[in-house]
Amino acid sequence: MELTKEQLKQLLPKNPYIDHWHHALSILLPDYEINTPQRIAAFIAQCSHESGGFTALKENLNYKAETLTRLWPRLFPADIAKAYAAMPNKQEAIANRAYGGRMGNGDEHSGDGFKFCGRGLIQLTGRSNYQAFADSLEMSIDDLPEYLGTFEGAAQSACWFWESNNLNTWADKGDILTLTKKINGGTIGLEDRVKHYEHALHVLGA
């Protein structure tokens, strides 16, 4: 099936860029076989939760000290969390510490953590993921951060992640719990994701 502009408007009622998103999705979804009501509903639901209704295309790391300690207790014990939360370039500093030395990134001082922070509708994170996505497009990894900030790039990175992790399999089963774990690594926001999914199924007539 094809996702119509009117359906997308119902799914993203507060988004001012329906025309742009519809154009990108109408090209990309068929290419990645996200082409049944169940698959489209699951994809839109997960992306909606991850990106605040297709509005946040870059990870927000503007955390308070208490939040840093809760999210990354090993990396940000109370005293270190306070120091990082008070830095003038705190989002960059937090990303470099949180993501340094993993996901293919260099250490904290390399700057990779911030350079390859979460971007796109399903936050693509880490040098390894960026490189794999760039390779799939035959694009330089250096050009990828800018591309991920575009409508097409943000949507395509989510489609690529969806295909790479075989998420249509779980969408076909209506298994939102497993989908959420594959995308989030846990079950954060599960209730909201289910709500988006059920609404999308209704809008798509499934």
Short mmCIF file of C-alpha atoms in Angstrom, two decimals, residues 18-206:
data_model
loop_
_atom_site.label_atom_id
_atom_site.label_comp_id
_atom_site.label_asym_id
_atom_site.label_seq_id
_atom_site.Cartn_x
_atom_site.Cartn_y
_atom_site.Cartn_z
CA ILE A 18 3.97 17.07 5.99
CA ASP A 19 4.69 17.75 2.29
CA HIS A 20 8.43 17.19 2.77
CA TRP A 21 8.02 14.07 4.88
CA HIS A 22 5.42 12.59 2.55
CA HIS A 23 7.67 13.16 -0.46
CA ALA A 24 10.60 11.41 1.24
CA LEU A 25 8.57 8.52 2.63
CA SER A 26 6.64 7.87 -0.58
CA ILE A 27 9.98 7.29 -2.35
CA LEU A 28 11.78 5.40 0.43
CA LEU A 29 9.22 3.11 2.07
CA PRO A 30 8.61 0.99 -1.07
CA ASP A 31 12.39 0.68 -1.63
CA TYR A 32 12.77 -0.91 1.81
CA GLU A 33 9.59 -3.04 1.52
CA ILE A 34 7.84 -1.11 4.27
CA ASN A 35 4.73 -1.56 2.20
CA THR A 36 1.87 -3.09 4.22
CA PRO A 37 -0.40 -1.39 6.77
CA GLN A 38 1.28 -3.31 9.62
CA ARG A 39 4.80 -2.43 8.47
CA ILE A 40 4.02 1.23 7.81
CA ALA A 41 2.15 1.57 11.11
CA ALA A 42 5.04 0.03 13.07
CA PHE A 43 7.62 2.16 11.27
CA ILE A 44 5.72 5.44 11.73
CA ALA A 45 4.96 4.60 15.37
CA GLN A 46 8.58 3.87 16.27
CA CYS A 47 9.92 6.88 14.35
CA SER A 48 7.27 9.15 15.90
CA HIS A 49 8.32 8.18 19.39
CA GLU A 50 12.05 8.39 18.66
CA SER A 51 11.84 11.80 16.97
CA GLY A 52 9.02 13.55 18.81
CA GLY A 53 6.60 13.32 15.91
CA PHE A 54 9.26 13.69 13.20
CA THR A 55 10.52 16.98 14.68
CA ALA A 56 13.81 16.13 16.49
CA LEU A 57 16.43 14.94 14.01
CA LYS A 58 19.44 15.26 16.30
CA GLU A 59 19.96 13.91 19.79
CA ASN A 60 19.43 16.44 22.57
CA LEU A 61 22.14 16.01 25.19
CA ASN A 62 21.20 19.05 27.26
CA TYR A 63 21.00 17.01 30.46
CA LYS A 64 21.01 18.06 34.10
CA ALA A 65 23.57 16.44 36.40
CA GLU A 66 20.98 14.18 38.06
CA THR A 67 19.81 12.88 34.69
CA LEU A 68 23.38 12.11 33.58
CA THR A 69 23.95 10.04 36.71
CA ARG A 70 20.70 8.16 36.16
CA LEU A 71 21.41 7.45 32.47
CA TRP A 72 25.13 6.64 32.75
CA PRO A 73 25.92 5.96 36.44
CA ARG A 74 29.38 4.53 35.71
CA LEU A 75 30.48 7.38 33.45
CA PHE A 76 28.81 10.21 35.33
CA PRO A 77 28.93 9.71 39.10
CA ALA A 78 27.53 12.74 40.94
CA ASP A 79 30.67 14.90 41.08
CA ILE A 80 31.63 14.31 37.43
CA ALA A 81 28.03 14.80 36.31
CA LYS A 82 27.92 18.22 38.00
CA ALA A 83 31.15 19.26 36.28
CA TYR A 84 29.97 18.22 32.82
CA ALA A 85 26.50 19.72 33.24
CA ALA A 86 28.14 23.07 34.07
CA MET A 87 30.41 23.18 31.00
CA PRO A 88 29.68 25.89 28.39
CA ASN A 89 29.89 23.28 25.59
CA LYS A 90 28.13 20.68 27.69
CA GLN A 91 26.27 18.81 24.94
CA GLU A 92 29.51 18.23 23.05
CA ALA A 93 31.39 17.28 26.22
CA ILE A 94 28.65 14.92 27.40
CA ALA A 95 28.45 13.17 24.00
CA ASN A 96 32.23 12.72 23.85
CA ARG A 97 32.32 11.15 27.32
CA ALA A 98 29.13 9.08 26.94
CA TYR A 99 29.98 7.64 23.52
CA GLY A 100 33.79 7.75 23.51
CA GLY A 101 35.56 4.43 23.04
CA ARG A 102 32.51 2.48 21.87
CA MET A 103 30.37 1.95 18.75
CA GLY A 104 33.52 2.42 16.68
CA ASN A 105 34.25 5.84 18.16
CA GLY A 106 37.67 7.00 19.25
CA ASP A 107 38.23 7.94 22.89
CA GLU A 108 36.60 10.91 24.62
CA HIS A 109 39.23 13.34 23.31
CA SER A 110 38.77 12.29 19.67
CA GLY A 111 35.48 14.21 19.39
CA ASP A 112 33.82 11.22 17.73
CA GLY A 113 31.13 10.98 20.40
CA PHE A 114 29.64 14.32 19.42
CA LYS A 115 30.42 14.05 15.71
CA PHE A 116 28.57 10.73 15.51
CA CYS A 117 25.82 11.42 18.07
CA GLY A 118 22.24 10.31 17.40
CA ARG A 119 20.76 11.67 14.16
CA GLY A 120 17.80 10.81 11.94
CA LEU A 121 14.30 9.53 12.72
CA ILE A 122 15.70 6.47 14.52
CA GLN A 123 18.77 7.98 16.13
CA LEU A 124 21.72 6.56 14.19
CA THR A 125 24.62 6.67 16.67
CA GLY A 126 28.34 5.87 16.58
CA ARG A 127 31.05 5.83 13.93
CA SER A 128 30.42 2.16 13.06
CA ASN A 129 26.74 2.74 12.27
CA TYR A 130 27.51 5.95 10.38
CA GLN A 131 30.16 4.14 8.32
CA ALA A 132 27.87 1.21 7.51
CA PHE A 133 25.09 3.56 6.41
CA ALA A 134 27.52 5.73 4.42
CA ASP A 135 28.87 2.60 2.68
CA SER A 136 25.34 1.54 1.74
CA LEU A 137 24.89 4.90 -0.02
CA GLU A 138 28.44 5.01 -1.40
CA MET A 139 28.81 8.32 0.43
CA SER A 140 31.70 9.72 2.47
CA ILE A 141 31.14 9.42 6.22
CA ASP A 142 32.19 13.09 6.48
CA ASP A 143 29.12 14.11 4.45
CA LEU A 144 26.74 11.99 6.48
CA PRO A 145 25.98 14.28 9.47
CA GLU A 146 24.65 16.97 7.13
CA TYR A 147 22.64 14.44 5.06
CA LEU A 148 21.07 13.01 8.24
CA GLY A 149 19.69 16.46 8.98
CA THR A 150 17.65 16.49 5.75
CA PHE A 151 14.15 15.02 5.35
CA GLU A 152 15.40 12.36 2.96
CA GLY A 153 18.50 11.52 4.98
CA ALA A 154 16.65 11.32 8.30
CA ALA A 155 14.02 9.02 6.78
CA GLN A 156 16.48 6.90 4.80
CA SER A 157 18.70 6.24 7.81
CA ALA A 158 15.64 4.92 9.67
CA CYS A 159 14.66 2.74 6.69
CA TRP A 160 18.22 1.44 6.45
CA PHE A 161 18.29 0.61 10.17
CA TRP A 162 14.89 -1.07 9.80
CA GLU A 163 16.09 -3.26 6.93
CA SER A 164 19.51 -3.99 8.47
CA ASN A 165 17.86 -5.31 11.62
CA ASN A 166 15.14 -7.23 9.76
CA LEU A 167 12.42 -5.31 11.59
CA ASN A 168 9.71 -6.10 9.03
CA THR A 169 9.66 -9.60 10.52
CA TRP A 170 8.50 -8.22 13.88
CA ALA A 171 6.21 -5.65 12.27
CA ASP A 172 4.44 -8.48 10.43
CA LYS A 173 3.77 -10.14 13.80
CA GLY A 174 2.61 -6.89 15.40
CA ASP A 175 5.32 -7.46 18.02
CA ILE A 176 5.90 -3.91 19.25
CA LEU A 177 7.75 -5.12 22.35
CA THR A 178 10.49 -6.83 20.34
CA LEU A 179 10.63 -3.95 17.86
CA THR A 180 11.13 -1.52 20.72
CA LYS A 181 13.93 -3.64 22.21
CA LYS A 182 15.67 -3.87 18.82
CA ILE A 183 15.50 -0.09 18.36
CA ASN A 184 15.87 1.19 21.90
CA GLY A 185 17.92 -1.56 23.53
CA GLY A 186 15.21 -1.68 26.21
CA THR A 187 11.55 -0.83 26.58
CA ILE A 188 11.69 2.93 27.16
CA GLY A 189 8.51 4.60 25.90
CA LEU A 190 6.77 1.29 25.14
CA GLU A 191 3.33 2.59 26.11
CA ASP A 192 3.68 5.62 23.85
CA ARG A 193 4.96 3.48 20.96
CA VAL A 194 1.96 1.13 21.30
CA LYS A 195 -0.40 4.10 21.34
CA HIS A 196 1.15 5.48 18.14
CA TYR A 197 0.99 2.02 16.55
CA GLU A 198 -2.69 1.44 17.33
CA HIS A 199 -3.55 4.91 16.06
CA ALA A 200 -1.58 4.29 12.86
CA LEU A 201 -3.33 0.97 12.25
CA HIS A 202 -6.67 2.73 12.58
CA VAL A 203 -5.67 5.54 10.21
CA LEU A 204 -4.32 3.05 7.67
CA GLY A 205 -7.48 1.00 7.83
CA ALA A 206 -5.83 -2.15 9.15
#
